PDB file of C-alpha atoms in Angstrom:
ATOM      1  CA  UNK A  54      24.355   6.149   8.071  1.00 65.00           C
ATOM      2  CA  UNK A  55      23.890   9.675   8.522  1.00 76.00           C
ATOM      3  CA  UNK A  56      20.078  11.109   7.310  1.00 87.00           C
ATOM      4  CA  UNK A  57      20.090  13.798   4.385  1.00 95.00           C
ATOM      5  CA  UNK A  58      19.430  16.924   4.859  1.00 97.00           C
ATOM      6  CA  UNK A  59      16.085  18.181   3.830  1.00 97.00           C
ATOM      7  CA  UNK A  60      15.148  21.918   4.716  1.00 97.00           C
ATOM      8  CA  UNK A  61      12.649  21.462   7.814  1.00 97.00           C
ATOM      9  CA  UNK A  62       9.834  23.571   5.971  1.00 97.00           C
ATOM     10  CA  UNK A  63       8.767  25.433   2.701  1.00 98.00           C
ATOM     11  CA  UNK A  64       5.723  27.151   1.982  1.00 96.00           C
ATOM     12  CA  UNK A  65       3.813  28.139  -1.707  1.00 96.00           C
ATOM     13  CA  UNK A  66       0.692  30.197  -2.813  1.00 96.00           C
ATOM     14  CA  UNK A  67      -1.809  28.356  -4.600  1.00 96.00           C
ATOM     15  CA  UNK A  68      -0.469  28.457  -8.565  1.00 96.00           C
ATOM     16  CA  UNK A  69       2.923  28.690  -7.681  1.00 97.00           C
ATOM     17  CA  UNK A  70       6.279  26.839  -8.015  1.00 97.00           C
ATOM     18  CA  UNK A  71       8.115  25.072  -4.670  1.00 97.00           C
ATOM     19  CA  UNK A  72      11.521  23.480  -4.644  1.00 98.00           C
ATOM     20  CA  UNK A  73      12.434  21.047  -1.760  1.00 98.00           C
ATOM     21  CA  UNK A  74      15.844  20.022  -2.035  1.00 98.00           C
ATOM     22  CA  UNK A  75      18.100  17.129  -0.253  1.00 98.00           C
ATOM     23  CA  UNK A  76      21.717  17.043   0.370  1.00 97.00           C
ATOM     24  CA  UNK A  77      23.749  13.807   0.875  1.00 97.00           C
ATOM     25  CA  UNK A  78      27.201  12.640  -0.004  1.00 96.00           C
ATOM     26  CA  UNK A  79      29.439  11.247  -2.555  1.00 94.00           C
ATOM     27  CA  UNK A  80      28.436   8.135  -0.954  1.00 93.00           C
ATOM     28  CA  UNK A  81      24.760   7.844  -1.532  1.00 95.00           C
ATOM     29  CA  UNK A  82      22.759  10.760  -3.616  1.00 96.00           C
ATOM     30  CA  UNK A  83      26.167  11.769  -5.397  1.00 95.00           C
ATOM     31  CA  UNK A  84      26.678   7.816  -6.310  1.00 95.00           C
ATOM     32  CA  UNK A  85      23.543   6.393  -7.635  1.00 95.00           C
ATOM     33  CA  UNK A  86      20.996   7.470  -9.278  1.00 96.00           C
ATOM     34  CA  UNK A  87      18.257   5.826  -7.531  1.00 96.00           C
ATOM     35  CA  UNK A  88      16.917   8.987  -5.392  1.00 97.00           C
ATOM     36  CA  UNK A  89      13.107   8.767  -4.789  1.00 97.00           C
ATOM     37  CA  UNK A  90      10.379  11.197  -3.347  1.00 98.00           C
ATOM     38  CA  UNK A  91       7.386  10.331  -0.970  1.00 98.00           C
ATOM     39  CA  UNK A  92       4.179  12.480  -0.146  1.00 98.00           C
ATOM     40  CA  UNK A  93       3.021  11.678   3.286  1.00 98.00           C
ATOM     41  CA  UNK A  94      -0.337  13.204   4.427  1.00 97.00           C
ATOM     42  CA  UNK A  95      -0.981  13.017   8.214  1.00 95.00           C
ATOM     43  CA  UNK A  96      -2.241   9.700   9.534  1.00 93.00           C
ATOM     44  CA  UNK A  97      -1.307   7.679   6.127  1.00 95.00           C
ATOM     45  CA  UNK A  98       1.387   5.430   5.081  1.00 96.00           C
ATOM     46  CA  UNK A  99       3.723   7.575   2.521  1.00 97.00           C
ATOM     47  CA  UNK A 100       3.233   7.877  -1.545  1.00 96.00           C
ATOM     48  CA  UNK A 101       5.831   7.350  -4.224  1.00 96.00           C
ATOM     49  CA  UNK A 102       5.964  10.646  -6.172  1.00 97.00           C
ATOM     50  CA  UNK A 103       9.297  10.214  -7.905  1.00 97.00           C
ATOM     51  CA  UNK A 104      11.597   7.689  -8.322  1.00 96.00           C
ATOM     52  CA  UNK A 105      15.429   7.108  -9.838  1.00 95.00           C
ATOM     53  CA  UNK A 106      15.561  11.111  -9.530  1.00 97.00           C
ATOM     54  CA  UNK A 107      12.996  12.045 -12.433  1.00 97.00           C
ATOM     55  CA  UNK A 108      10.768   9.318 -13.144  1.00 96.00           C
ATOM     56  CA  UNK A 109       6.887  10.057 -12.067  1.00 96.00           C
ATOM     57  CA  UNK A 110       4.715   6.697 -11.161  1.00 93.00           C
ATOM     58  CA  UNK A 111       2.008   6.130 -13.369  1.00 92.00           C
ATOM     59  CA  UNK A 112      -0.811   8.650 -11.447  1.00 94.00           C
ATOM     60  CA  UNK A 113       1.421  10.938 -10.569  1.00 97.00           C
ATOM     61  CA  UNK A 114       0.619  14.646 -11.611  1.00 96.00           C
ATOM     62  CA  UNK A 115       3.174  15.776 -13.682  1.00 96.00           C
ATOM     63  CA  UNK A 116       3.281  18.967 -11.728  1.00 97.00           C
ATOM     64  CA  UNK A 117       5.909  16.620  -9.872  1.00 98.00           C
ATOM     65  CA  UNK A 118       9.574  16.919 -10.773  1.00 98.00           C
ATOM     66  CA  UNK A 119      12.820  16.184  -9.804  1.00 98.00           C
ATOM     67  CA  UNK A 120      16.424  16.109 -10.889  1.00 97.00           C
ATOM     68  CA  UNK A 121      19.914  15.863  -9.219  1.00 97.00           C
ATOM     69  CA  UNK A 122      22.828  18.052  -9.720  1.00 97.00           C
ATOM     70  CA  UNK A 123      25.805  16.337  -7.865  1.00 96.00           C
ATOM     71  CA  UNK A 124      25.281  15.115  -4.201  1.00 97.00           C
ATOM     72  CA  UNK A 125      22.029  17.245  -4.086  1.00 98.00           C
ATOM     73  CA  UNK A 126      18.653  16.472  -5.343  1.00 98.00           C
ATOM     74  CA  UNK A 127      15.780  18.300  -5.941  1.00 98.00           C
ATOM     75  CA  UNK A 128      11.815  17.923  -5.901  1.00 98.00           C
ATOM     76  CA  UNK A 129       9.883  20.244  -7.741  1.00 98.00           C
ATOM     77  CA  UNK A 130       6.069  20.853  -7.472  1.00 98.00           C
ATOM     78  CA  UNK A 131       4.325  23.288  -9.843  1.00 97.00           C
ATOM     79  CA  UNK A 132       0.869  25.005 -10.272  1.00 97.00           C
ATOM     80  CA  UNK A 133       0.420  24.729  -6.086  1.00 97.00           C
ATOM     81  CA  UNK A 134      -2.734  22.852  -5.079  1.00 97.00           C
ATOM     82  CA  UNK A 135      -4.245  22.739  -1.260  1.00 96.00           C
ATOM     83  CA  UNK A 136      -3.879  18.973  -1.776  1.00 96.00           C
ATOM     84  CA  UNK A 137       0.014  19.506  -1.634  1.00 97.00           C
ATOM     85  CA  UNK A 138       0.201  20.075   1.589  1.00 98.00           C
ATOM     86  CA  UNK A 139       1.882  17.096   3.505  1.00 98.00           C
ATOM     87  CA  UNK A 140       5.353  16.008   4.489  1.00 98.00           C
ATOM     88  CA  UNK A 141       7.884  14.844   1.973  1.00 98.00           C
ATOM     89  CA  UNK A 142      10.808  13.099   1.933  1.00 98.00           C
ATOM     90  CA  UNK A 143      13.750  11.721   0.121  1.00 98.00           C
ATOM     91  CA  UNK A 144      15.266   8.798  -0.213  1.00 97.00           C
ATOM     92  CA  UNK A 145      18.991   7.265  -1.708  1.00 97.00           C
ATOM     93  CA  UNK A 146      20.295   4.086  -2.136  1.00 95.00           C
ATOM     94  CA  UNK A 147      23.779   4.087  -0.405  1.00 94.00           C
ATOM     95  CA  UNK A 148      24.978   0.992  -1.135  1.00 90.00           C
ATOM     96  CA  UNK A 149      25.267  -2.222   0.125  1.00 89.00           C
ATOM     97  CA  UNK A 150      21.731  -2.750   0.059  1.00 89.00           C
ATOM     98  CA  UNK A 151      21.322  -0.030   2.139  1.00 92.00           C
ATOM     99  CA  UNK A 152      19.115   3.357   1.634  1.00 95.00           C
ATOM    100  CA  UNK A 153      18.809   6.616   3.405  1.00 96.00           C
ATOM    101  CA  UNK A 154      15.972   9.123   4.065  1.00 97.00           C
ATOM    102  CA  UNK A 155      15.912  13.003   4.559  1.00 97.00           C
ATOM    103  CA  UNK A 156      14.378  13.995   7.441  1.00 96.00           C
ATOM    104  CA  UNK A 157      11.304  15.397   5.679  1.00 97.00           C
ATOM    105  CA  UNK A 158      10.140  18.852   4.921  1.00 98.00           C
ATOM    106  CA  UNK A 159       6.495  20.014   5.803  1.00 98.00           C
ATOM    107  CA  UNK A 160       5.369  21.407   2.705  1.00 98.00           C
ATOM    108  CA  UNK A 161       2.597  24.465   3.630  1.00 97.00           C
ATOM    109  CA  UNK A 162       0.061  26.060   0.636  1.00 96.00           C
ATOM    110  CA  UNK A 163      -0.671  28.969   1.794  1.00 90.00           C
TER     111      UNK A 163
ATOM    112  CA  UNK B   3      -3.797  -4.749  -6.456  1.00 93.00           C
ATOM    113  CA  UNK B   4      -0.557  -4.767  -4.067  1.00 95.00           C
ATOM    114  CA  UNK B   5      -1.605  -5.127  -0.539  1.00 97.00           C
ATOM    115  CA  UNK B   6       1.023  -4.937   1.862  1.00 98.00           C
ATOM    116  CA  UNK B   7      -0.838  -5.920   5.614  1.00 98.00           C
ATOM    117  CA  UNK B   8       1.320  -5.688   8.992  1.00 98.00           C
ATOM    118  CA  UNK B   9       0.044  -7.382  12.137  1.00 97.00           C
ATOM    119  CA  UNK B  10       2.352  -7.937  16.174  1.00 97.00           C
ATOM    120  CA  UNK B  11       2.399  -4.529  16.722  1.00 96.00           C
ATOM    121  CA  UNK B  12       1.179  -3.551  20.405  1.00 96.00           C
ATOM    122  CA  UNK B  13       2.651  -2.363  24.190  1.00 97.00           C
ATOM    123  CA  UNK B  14       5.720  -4.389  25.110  1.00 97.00           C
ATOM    124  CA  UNK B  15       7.732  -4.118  27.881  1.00 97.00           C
ATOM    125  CA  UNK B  16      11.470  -2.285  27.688  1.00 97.00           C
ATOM    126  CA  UNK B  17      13.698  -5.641  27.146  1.00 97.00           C
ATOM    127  CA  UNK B  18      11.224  -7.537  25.748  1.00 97.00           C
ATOM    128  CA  UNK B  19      11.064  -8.956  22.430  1.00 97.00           C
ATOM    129  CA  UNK B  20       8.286  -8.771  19.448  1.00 98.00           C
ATOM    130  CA  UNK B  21       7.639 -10.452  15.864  1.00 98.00           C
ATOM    131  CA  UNK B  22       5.854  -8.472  13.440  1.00 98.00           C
ATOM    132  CA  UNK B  23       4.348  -9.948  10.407  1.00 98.00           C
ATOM    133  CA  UNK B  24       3.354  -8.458   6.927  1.00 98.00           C
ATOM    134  CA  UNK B  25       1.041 -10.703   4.646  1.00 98.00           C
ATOM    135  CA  UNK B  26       1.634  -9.620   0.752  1.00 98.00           C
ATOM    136  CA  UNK B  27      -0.686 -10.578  -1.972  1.00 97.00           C
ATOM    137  CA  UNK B  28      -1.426  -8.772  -5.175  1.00 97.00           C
ATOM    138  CA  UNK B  29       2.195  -9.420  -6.633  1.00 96.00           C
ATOM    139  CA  UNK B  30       4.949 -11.973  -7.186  1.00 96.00           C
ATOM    140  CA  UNK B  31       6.296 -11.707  -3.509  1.00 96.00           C
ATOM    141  CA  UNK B  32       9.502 -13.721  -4.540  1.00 96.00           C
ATOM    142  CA  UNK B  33      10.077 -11.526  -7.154  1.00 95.00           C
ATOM    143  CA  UNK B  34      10.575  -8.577  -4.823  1.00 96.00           C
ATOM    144  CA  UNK B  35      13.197  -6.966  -2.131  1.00 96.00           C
ATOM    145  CA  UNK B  36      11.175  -6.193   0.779  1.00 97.00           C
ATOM    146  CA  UNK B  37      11.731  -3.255   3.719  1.00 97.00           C
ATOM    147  CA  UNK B  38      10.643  -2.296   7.250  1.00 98.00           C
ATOM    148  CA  UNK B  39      10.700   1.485   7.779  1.00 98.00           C
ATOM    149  CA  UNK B  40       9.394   3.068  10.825  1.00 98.00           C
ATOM    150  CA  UNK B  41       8.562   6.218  12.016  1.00 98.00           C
ATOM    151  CA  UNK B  42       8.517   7.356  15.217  1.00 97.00           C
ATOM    152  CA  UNK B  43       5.533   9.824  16.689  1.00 96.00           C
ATOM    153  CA  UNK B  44       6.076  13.313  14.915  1.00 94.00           C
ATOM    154  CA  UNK B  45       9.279  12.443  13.653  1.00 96.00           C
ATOM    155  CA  UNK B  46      10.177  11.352  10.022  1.00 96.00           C
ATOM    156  CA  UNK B  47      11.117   8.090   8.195  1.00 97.00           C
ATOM    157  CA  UNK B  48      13.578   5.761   9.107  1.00 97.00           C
ATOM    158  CA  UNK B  49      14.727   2.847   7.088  1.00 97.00           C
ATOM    159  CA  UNK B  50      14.833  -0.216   9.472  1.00 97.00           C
ATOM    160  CA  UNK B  51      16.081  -3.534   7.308  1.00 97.00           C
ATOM    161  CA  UNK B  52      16.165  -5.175   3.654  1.00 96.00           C
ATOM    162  CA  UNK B  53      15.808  -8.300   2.634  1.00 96.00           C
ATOM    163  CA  UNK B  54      16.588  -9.450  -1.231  1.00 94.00           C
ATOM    164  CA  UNK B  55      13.921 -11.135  -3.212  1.00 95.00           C
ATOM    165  CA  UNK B  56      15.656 -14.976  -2.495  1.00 94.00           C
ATOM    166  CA  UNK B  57      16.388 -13.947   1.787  1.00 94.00           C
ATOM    167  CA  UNK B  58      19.861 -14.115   0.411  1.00 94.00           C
ATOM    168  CA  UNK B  59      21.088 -10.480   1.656  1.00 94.00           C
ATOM    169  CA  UNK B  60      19.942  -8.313   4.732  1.00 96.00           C
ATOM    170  CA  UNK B  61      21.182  -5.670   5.451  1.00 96.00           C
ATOM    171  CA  UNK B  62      20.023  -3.210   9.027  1.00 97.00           C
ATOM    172  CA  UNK B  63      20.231   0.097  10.088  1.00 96.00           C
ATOM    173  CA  UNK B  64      23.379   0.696  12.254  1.00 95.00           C
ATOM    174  CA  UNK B  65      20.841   1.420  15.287  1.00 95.00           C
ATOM    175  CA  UNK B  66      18.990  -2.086  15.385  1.00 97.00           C
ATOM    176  CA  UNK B  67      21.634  -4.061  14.036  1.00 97.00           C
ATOM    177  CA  UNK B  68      22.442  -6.931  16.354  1.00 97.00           C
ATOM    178  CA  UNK B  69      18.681  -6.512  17.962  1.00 98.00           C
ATOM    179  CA  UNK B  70      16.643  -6.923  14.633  1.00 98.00           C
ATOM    180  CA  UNK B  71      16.300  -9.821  12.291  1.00 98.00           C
ATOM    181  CA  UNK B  72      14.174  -9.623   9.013  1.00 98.00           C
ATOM    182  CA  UNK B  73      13.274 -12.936   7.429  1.00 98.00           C
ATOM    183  CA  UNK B  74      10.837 -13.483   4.335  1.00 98.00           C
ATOM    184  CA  UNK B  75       9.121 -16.779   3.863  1.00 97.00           C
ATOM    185  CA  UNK B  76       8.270 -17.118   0.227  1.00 97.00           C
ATOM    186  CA  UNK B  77       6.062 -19.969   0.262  1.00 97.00           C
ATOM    187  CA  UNK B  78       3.195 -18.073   2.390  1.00 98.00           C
ATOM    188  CA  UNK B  79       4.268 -14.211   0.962  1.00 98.00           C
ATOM    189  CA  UNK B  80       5.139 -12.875   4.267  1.00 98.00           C
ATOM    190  CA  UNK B  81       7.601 -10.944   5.892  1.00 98.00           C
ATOM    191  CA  UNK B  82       8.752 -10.897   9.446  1.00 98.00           C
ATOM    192  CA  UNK B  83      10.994  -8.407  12.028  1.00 98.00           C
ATOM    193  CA  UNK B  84      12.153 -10.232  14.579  1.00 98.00           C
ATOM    194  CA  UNK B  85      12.862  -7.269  17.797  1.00 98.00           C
ATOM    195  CA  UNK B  86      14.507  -8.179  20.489  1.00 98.00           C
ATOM    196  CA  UNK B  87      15.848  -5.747  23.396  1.00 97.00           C
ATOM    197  CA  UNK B  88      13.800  -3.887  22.605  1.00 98.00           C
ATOM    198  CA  UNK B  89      14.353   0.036  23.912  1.00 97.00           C
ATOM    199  CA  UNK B  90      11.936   3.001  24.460  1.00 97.00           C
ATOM    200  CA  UNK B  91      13.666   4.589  21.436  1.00 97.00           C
ATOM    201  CA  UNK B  92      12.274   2.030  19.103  1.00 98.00           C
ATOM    202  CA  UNK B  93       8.794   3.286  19.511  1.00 98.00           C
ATOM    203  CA  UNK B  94       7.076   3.523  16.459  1.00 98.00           C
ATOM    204  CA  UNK B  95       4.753   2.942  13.318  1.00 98.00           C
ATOM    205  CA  UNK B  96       6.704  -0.192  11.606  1.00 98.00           C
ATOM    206  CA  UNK B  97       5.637   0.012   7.640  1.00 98.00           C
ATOM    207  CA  UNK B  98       6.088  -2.885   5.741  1.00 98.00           C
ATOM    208  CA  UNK B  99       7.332  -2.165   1.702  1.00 97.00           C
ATOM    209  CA  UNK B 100       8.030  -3.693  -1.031  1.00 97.00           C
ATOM    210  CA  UNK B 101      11.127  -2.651  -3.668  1.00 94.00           C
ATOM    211  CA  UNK B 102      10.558  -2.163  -7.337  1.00 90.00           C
ATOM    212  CA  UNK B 103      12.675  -4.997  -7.790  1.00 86.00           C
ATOM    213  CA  UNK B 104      14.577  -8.278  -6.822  1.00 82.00           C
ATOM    214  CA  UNK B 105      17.403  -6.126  -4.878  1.00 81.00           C
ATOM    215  CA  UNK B 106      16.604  -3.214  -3.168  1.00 83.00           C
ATOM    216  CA  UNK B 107      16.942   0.476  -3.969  1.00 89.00           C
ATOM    217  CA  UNK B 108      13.141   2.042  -4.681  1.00 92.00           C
ATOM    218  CA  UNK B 109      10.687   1.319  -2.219  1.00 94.00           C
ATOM    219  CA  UNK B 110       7.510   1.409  -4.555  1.00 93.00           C
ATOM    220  CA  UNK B 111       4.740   0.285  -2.048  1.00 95.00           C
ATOM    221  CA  UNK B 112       3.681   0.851   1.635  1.00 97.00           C
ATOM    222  CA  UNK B 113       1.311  -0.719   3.970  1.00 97.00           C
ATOM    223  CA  UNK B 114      -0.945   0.870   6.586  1.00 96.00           C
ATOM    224  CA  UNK B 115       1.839   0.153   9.010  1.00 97.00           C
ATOM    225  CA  UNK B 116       1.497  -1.679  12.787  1.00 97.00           C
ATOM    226  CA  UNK B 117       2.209   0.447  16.151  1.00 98.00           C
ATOM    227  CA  UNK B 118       4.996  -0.556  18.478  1.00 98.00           C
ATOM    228  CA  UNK B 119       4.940   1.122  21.460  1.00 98.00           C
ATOM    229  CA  UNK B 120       7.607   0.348  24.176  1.00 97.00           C
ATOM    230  CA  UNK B 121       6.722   1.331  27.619  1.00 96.00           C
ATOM    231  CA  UNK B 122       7.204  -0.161  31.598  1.00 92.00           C
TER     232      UNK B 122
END
């Protein structure tokens, strides 16, 4: 039950485009498609922003992407806003009615 | 609307053991696999237990298993974590969640969470 690997940081001018990927194994991310995103602003419980890779909640913007390319997935967030900035992370099932998070990455608008 | 409310957090003893509760209401709580995630302070998310919609499957992270039992009762739509031996590592915000569906791979909602806090 190792975590995935999530780059520790990224950073993004207003108006521009960040990608935050996430790395697992042929066991989990690689396996399933059921890799989700959460937005977690200091102090508050986290947010669903994507979910089985490239579905968006109903109330998400759809500046919010994501996709999956093998045992790595990928969250994309366009047009930067200040109201970005938080911690994200993702999330696989792995089986066995287990899941997995990435450590989270501290997303910083510049 | 989905409200997911955790209560038994507090300051326990190195050891010790501690029950934490999670009252659901806005949804079909049978209906739903249900998780407890914590995160320790500054750190990131850690995924704790499952349980399936029916109690019929758990499953536990490999660093409580043996120490941690999660139980639903579906008559009063609330979930428990039973923690027992409880070590200075498991210090932490314990969020309560609730799956998209009846077993287990999206958590979709979060509560406010309860802090656990194990200290001499």
């Amino acid at each position: 039950q190792s975590a995935l690997t999530q780059p520790a940081s990224v950073s993004g001018s207003p108006g521009q485009s960040i990608t935050i990927s996430c790395t697992g194994t042929s066991s989990d991310v690689g396996n399933y498609n059921f890799v989700s995103w959460y937005q977690q602003h200091p102090g508050t419980a986290p947010k669903l922003m994507i979910y089985e890779v490239n579905k968006r909640p109903s109330g998400v913007s759809n500046r919010f992407s994501g996709s999956k390319s093998g045992i790595t997935a990928s969250l994309t967030i366009s047009g930067l806003q200040a109201e970005d900035e938080a911690d994200y992370y993702c999330c696989s099932y792995a089986g066995f009615s287990t899941v997995l998070f990435g450590g989270g990455t501290k997303l910083s608008v510049l | 609307q989905v409200q997911l409310v955790e209560s038994g957090g507090g300051v326990v003893q190195p050891g010790r053991s501690l029950r934490l509760s999670c009252a659901a209401s806005g949804f079909t709580f049978s209906s739903h696999a249900m998780y407890w995630v914590r995160q320790a302070p500054g750190k990131g998310l850690e995924w704790v237990a499952l349980i399936s919609y029916d109690g019929t499957i758990e499953s536990y992270a490999d660093s409580v298993k043996g120490r941690f039992t999660i139980s639903r009762d579906n008559s009063r739509s609330t979930l428990f974590l039973q923690m027992n031996s409880l070590t200075p590592e498991d210090t932490a915000v314990y969020y309560c969640a609730r799956d998209v569906g009846a077993t287990g791979t999206t958590i979709l909602y979060w509560g406010q969470g309860t802090l656990v806090t194990v200290s001499s």
